[in-house]
XYZ file of C-alpha atoms in Angstrom:
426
model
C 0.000 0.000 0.000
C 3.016 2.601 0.906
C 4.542 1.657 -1.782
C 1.542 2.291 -4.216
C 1.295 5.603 -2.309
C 5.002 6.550 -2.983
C 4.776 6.106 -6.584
C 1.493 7.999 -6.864
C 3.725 11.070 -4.982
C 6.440 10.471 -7.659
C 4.224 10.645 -10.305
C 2.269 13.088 -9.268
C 5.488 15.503 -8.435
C 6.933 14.175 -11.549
C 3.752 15.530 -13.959
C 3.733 18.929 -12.090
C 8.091 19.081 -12.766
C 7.247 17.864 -16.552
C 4.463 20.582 -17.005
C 6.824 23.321 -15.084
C 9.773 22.329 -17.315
C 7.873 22.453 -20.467
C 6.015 25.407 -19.824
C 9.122 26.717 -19.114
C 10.831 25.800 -22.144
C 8.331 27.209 -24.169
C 8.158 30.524 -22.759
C 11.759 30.993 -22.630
C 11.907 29.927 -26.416
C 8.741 32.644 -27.508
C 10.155 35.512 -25.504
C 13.664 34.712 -27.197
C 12.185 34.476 -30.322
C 9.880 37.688 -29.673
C 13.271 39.768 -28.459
C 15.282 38.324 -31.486
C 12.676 39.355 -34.325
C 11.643 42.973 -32.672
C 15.664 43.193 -32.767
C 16.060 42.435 -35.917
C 13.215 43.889 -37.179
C 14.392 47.254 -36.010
C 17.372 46.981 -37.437
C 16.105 46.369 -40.473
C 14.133 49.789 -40.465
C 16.788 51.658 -39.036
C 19.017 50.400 -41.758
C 16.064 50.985 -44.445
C 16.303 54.692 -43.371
C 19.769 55.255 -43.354
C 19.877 53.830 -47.152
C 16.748 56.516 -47.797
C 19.019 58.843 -46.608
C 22.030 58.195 -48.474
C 20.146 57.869 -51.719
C 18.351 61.373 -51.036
C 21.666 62.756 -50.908
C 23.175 60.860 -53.776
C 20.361 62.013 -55.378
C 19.709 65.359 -54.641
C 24.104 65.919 -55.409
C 24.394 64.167 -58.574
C 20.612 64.530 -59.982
C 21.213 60.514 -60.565
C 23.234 57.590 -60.895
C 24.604 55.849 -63.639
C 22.873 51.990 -63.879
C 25.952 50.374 -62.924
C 23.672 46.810 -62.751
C 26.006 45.475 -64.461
C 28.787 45.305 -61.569
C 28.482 43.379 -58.561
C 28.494 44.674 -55.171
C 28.401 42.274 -52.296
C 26.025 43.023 -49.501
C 27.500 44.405 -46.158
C 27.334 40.578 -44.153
C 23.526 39.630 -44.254
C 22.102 43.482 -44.934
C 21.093 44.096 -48.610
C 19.828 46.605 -50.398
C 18.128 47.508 -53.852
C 17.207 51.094 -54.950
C 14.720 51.846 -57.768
C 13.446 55.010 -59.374
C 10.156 55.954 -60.069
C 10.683 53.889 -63.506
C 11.514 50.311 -62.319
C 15.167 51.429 -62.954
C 17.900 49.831 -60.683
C 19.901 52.404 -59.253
C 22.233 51.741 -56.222
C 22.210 48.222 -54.586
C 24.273 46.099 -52.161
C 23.366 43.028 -53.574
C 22.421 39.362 -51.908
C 23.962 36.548 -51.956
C 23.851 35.362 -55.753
C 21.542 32.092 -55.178
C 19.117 34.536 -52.942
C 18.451 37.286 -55.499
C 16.192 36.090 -57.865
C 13.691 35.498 -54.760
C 14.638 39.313 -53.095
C 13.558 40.459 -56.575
C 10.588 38.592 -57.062
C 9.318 39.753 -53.833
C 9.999 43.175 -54.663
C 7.960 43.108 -57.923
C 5.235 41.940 -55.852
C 5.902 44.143 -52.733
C 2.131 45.510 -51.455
C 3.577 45.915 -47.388
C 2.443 49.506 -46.364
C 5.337 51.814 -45.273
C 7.201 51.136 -41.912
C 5.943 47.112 -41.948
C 8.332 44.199 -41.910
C 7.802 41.611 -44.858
C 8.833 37.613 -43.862
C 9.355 34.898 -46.049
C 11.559 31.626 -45.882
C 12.320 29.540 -48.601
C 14.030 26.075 -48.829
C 13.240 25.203 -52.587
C 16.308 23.904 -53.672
C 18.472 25.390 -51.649
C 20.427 23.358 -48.829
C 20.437 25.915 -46.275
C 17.369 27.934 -45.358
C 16.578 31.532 -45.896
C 14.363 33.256 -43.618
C 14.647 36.926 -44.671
C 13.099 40.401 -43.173
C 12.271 43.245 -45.660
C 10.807 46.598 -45.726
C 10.869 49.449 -48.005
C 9.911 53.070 -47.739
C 9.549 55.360 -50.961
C 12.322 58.237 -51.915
C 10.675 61.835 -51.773
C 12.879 64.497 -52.874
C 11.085 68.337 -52.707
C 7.327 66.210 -52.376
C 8.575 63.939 -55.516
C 8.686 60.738 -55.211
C 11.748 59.649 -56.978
C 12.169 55.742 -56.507
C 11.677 52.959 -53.676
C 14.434 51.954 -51.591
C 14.466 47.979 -50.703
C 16.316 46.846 -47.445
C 16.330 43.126 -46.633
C 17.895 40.513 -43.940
C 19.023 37.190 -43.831
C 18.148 35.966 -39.855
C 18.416 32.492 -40.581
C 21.416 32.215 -38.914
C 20.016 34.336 -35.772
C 17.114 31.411 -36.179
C 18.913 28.422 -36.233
C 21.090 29.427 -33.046
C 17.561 30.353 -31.420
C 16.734 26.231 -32.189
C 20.049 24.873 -30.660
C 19.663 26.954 -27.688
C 16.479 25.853 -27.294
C 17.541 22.107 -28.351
C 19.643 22.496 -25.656
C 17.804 23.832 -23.288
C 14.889 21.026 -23.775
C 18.141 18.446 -23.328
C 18.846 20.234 -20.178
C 15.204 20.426 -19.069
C 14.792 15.962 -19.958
C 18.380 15.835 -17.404
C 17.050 17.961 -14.949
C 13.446 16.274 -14.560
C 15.340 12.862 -14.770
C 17.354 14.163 -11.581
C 13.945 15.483 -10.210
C 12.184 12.592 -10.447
C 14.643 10.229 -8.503
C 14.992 12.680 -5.763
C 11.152 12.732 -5.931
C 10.848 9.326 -5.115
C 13.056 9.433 -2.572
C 11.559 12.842 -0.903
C 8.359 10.521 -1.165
C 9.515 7.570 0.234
C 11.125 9.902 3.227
C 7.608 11.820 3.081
C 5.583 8.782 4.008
C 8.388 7.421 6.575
C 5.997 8.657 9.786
C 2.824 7.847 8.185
C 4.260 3.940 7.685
C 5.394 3.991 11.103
C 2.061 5.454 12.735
C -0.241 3.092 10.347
C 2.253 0.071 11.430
C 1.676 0.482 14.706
C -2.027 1.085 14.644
C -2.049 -2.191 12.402
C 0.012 -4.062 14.799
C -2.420 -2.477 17.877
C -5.519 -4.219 15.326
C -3.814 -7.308 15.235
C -2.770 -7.841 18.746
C -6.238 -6.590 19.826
C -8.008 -8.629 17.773
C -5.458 -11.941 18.417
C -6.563 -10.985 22.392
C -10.068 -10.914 22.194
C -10.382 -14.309 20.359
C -10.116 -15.819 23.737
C -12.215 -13.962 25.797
C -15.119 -13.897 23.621
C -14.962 -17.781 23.009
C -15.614 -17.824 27.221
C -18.310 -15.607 26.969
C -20.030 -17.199 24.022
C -19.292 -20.913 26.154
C -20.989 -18.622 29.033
C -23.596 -18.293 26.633
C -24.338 -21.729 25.681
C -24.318 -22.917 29.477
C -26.777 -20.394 30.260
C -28.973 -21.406 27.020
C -29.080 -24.697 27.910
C -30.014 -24.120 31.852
C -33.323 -25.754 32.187
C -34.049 -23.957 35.310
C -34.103 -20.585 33.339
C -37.725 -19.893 32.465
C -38.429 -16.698 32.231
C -38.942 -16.097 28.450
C -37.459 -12.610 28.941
C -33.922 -13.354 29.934
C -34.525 -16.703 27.334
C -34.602 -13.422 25.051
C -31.536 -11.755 26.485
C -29.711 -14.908 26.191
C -30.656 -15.376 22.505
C -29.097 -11.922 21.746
C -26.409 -12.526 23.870
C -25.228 -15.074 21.517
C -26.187 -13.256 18.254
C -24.114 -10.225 19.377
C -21.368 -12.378 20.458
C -21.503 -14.287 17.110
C -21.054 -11.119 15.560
C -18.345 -9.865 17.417
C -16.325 -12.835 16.859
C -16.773 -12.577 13.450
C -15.463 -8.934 13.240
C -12.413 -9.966 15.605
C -11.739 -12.393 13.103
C -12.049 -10.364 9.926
C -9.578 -7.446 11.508
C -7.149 -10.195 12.648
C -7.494 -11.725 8.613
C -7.030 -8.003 7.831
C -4.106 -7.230 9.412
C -2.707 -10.572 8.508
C -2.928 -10.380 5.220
C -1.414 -6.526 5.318
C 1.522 -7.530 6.905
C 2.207 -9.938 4.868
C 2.492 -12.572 7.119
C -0.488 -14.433 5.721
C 0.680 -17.179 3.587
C -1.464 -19.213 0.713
C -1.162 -22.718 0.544
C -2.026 -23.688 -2.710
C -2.670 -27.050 -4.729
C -4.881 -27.651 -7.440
C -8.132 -28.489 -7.304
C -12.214 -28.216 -9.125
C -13.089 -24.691 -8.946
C -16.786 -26.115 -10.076
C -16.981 -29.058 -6.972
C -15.511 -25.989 -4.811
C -18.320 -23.428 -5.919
C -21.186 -26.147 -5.594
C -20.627 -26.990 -2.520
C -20.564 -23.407 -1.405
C -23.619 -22.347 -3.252
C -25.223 -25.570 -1.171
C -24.214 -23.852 2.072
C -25.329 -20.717 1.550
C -28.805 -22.513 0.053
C -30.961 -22.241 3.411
C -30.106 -18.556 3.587
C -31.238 -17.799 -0.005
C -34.129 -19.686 0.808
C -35.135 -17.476 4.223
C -35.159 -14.748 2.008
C -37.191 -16.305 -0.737
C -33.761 -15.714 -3.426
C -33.417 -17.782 -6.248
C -29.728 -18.469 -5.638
C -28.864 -20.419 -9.170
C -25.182 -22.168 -9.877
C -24.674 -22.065 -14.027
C -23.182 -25.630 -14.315
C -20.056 -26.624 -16.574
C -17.194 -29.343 -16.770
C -14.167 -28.708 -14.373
C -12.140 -26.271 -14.227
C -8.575 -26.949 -12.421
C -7.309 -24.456 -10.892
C -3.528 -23.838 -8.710
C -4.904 -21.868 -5.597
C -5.894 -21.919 -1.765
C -9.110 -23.741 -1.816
C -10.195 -21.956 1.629
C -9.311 -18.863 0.597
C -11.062 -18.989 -2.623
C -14.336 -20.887 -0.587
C -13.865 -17.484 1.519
C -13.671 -15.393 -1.480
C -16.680 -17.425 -2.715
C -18.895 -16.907 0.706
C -18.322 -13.095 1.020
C -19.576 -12.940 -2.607
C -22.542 -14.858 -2.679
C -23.143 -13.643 0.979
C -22.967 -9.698 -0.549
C -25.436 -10.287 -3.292
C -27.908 -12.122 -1.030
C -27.986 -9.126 1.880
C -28.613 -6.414 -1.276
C -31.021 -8.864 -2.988
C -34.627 -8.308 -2.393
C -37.114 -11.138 -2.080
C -37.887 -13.145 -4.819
C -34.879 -11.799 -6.680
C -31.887 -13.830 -8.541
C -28.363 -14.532 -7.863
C -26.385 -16.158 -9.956
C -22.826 -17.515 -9.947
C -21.230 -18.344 -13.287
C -17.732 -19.794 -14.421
C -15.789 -18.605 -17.373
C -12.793 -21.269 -18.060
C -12.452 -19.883 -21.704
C -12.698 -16.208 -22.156
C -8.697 -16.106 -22.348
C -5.637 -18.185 -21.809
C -4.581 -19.250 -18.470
C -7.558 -17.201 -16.652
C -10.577 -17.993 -15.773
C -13.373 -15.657 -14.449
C -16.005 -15.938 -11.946
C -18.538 -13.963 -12.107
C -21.603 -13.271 -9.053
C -24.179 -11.374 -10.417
C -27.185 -10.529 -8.549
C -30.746 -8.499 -8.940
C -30.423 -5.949 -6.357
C -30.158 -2.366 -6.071
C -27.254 -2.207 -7.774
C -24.358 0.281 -6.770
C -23.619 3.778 -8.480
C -20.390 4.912 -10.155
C -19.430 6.860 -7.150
C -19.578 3.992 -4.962
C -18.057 1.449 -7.353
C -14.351 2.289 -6.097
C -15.327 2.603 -2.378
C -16.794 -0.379 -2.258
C -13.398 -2.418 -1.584
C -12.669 -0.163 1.658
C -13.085 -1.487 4.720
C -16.214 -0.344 7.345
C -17.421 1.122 3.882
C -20.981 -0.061 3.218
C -23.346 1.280 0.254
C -26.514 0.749 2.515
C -25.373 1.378 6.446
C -29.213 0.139 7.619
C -29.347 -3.022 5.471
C -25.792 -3.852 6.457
C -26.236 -3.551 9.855
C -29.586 -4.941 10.050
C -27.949 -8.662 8.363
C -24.836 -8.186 10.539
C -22.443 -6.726 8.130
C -19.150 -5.114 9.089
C -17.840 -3.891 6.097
C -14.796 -5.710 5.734
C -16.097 -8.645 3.824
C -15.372 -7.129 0.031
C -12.124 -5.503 1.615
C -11.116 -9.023 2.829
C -12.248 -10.941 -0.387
C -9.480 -7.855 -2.553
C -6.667 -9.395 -0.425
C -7.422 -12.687 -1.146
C -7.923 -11.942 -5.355
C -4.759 -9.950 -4.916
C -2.805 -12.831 -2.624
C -3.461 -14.651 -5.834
C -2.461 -11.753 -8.452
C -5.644 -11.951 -9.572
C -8.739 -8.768 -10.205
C -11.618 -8.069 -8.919
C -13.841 -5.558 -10.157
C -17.733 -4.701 -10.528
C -19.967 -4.042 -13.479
C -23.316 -2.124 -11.769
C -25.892 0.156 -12.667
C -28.434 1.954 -10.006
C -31.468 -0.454 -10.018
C -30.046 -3.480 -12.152
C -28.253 -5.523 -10.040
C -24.398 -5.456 -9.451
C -21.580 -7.884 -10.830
C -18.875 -8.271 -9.314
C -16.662 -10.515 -11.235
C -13.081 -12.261 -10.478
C -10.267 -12.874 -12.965
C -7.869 -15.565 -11.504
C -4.859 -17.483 -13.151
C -5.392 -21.358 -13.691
């Protein structure tokens, strides 16, 4: 049980590191990317209006420039620029990278991108390395005349591709660092629960030792009993009474000493199957014949679904137990007149077989479907403790499905019954 608990903590510290760790991740990686491209996108402007500028004063000194197209000029690093007059004419440029141009152009014959506005595009058509490339362009007014369009572009693919490794790296970094997390989260957990083991140990130990202690005592008192019953000389018909729930109480009470002492058994692991194989169907019949005269005080139809053996490798008392507790459940929440039925499933999949006790009573909601296996929890308190239930029968009958690494689980709706069914290896 503590150590289901500690890996629930683990997990559940290890989602919350995982979400913190991604979420951080990504944030770090958009506001990087946010600062990089405002950056760069400023510098782009700032560079579009120096080149204005200098082509204004080129301009308004010389009148115009000779189209020296025909000449290369390399582009300042990853800056570019193209200048055009009011003709389409080419007249000053820093040109792009030779197997970039032809797209810079294209775009600028289609440039519609108001004034002051960044243009984006990346391309990887045939190219082995990717171009992601900022433009803008603002128009060359000389004395109210516009004169031309001056083109200023960027290659930040580079910028780009550093943002990814970073990031790369800082994901790497992240997987390490949740790795590291969640081993010192399961071992913060298992320190975590340390007390709680210790106090639930020793309240399970108190159980046990309680329980062990009061065997003895109530065995005198129910012998007390008995003598008493049997004393002819008693005739008053009102301690006769007394004395008859005398003994049902005690009954009772022996019972729920034994369950806790099964209980605490069985959590500390001291309780040990003995197993050997035997006929699950001879084991369930004579079971179902047992538990006959009580189906019949409450008018049940209590019906056994015949079928050739089925051996099985278990502990036969433990599974008889498993057997009583179920049938016993399904008759205390079966109205009169109703049906329960016990069925064996020897072929629905290799190895396993499944029992299944199905019964006609009020059935048990979806809330109460996982509660159900707790112990002292009952769906109906009254009815329970009107037919001398404790709530520790379906608690005790999960250890014994899970002493065998079996399941046990119910299919129920409100009004139609309840199944609960048992999956156990052959």
């Amino acid at each position: 049980m503590f150590g289901q608990t500690r890996r629930r903590l683990t997990m559940f510290y290890s989602l919350m590191m995982f979400f913190f760790l991604l979420l951080l991740v990504f944030g770090m990686h958009e506001s990087m990317e946010w600062s990089i491209t405002s950056e760069q996108e400023r510098e782009v402007l700032d560079t579009t209006e120096d080149v204005l500028n200098e082509e204004i004063i080129l301009l308004q000194r010389h009148g115009s420039l000779e189209d020296d197209s025909e000449d290369y000029k390399a582009s300042n690093g990853n800056l570019y620029f193209y200048a055009f007059d009011n003709h389409g004419k080419l007249i000053n440029y820093s040109r792009a990278v030779p197997v970039l141009e032809p797209l810079i152009l294209e775009a600028i014959q289609k440039w519609n991108v108001p004034d002051n506005q960044i243009m984006e595009f990346t391309n990887t058509h045939n190219f082995k390395y990717e171009y992601k490339v900022l433009m803008a362009a603002k128009p060359i007014v000389i004395d109210g005349e516009n004169r031309g369009m001056v083109y200023v572009g960027k290659d930040v693919a580079s910028v780009y591709n550093g943002l990814r490794k970073a990031t790369l790296i800082l994901g790497l970094l992240s997987l390490l660092a949740f790795i590291v997390a969640n081993f010192a989260g399961h071992i913060m957990a298992g320190k975590a629960i340390i007390p709680l083991k210790e106090a639930y140990e020793r309240q399970r130990q108190f159980a046990a030792d309680a329980s062990h202690e009061l065997r003895t005592p109530l065995s005198v008192v129910m012998a007390s009993v008995d003598v008493l019953g049997n004393d002819a000389s008693i005739a008053s018909p009102f301690l006769q009474q007394v004395i008859v729930d005398m003994r049902d109480e005690v009954k009772k009470m022996t019972k729920l000493v034994s369950d806790l002492l099964l209980v605490a058994r069985s959590e500390n692991q001291t309780f040990k199957l003995v197993t050997e194989k035997f006929d699950l169907i001879e084991a369930i019949h004579e079971i179902v014949r047992k538990m006959q005269p009580l189906a019949d005080e409450k008018h049940i139809n209590l019906f056994f679904v015949k079928q050739e053996s089925v051996i099985i490798r278990a502990d036969i008392q433990r599974i008889k137990q498993l057997l009583i507790i179920l049938i016993d459940n399904a008759l205390k929440y079966t109205p009169g007149n109703g049906v329960v039925t016990v069925k064996v499933d020897g072929e629905f999949e290799k190895n396993k077989i499944r029992i299944m006790v199905r019964d006609t009573g009020i059935g048990i909601s979806l809330t109460d479907q996982h509660k159900v296996f707790d112990r002292f929890y009952r769906v109906d308190r009254a009815r329970s403790r009107d037919s001398g239930g404790n709530g520790l029968g379906l608690a005790i009958a999960r250890d014994i499905v899970n002493l065998h690494d079996g399941e046990l689980y119910i299919e129920s709706k409100i009004g139609e019954g309840a199944a609960f069914i048992v999956e156990l290896k052959k």
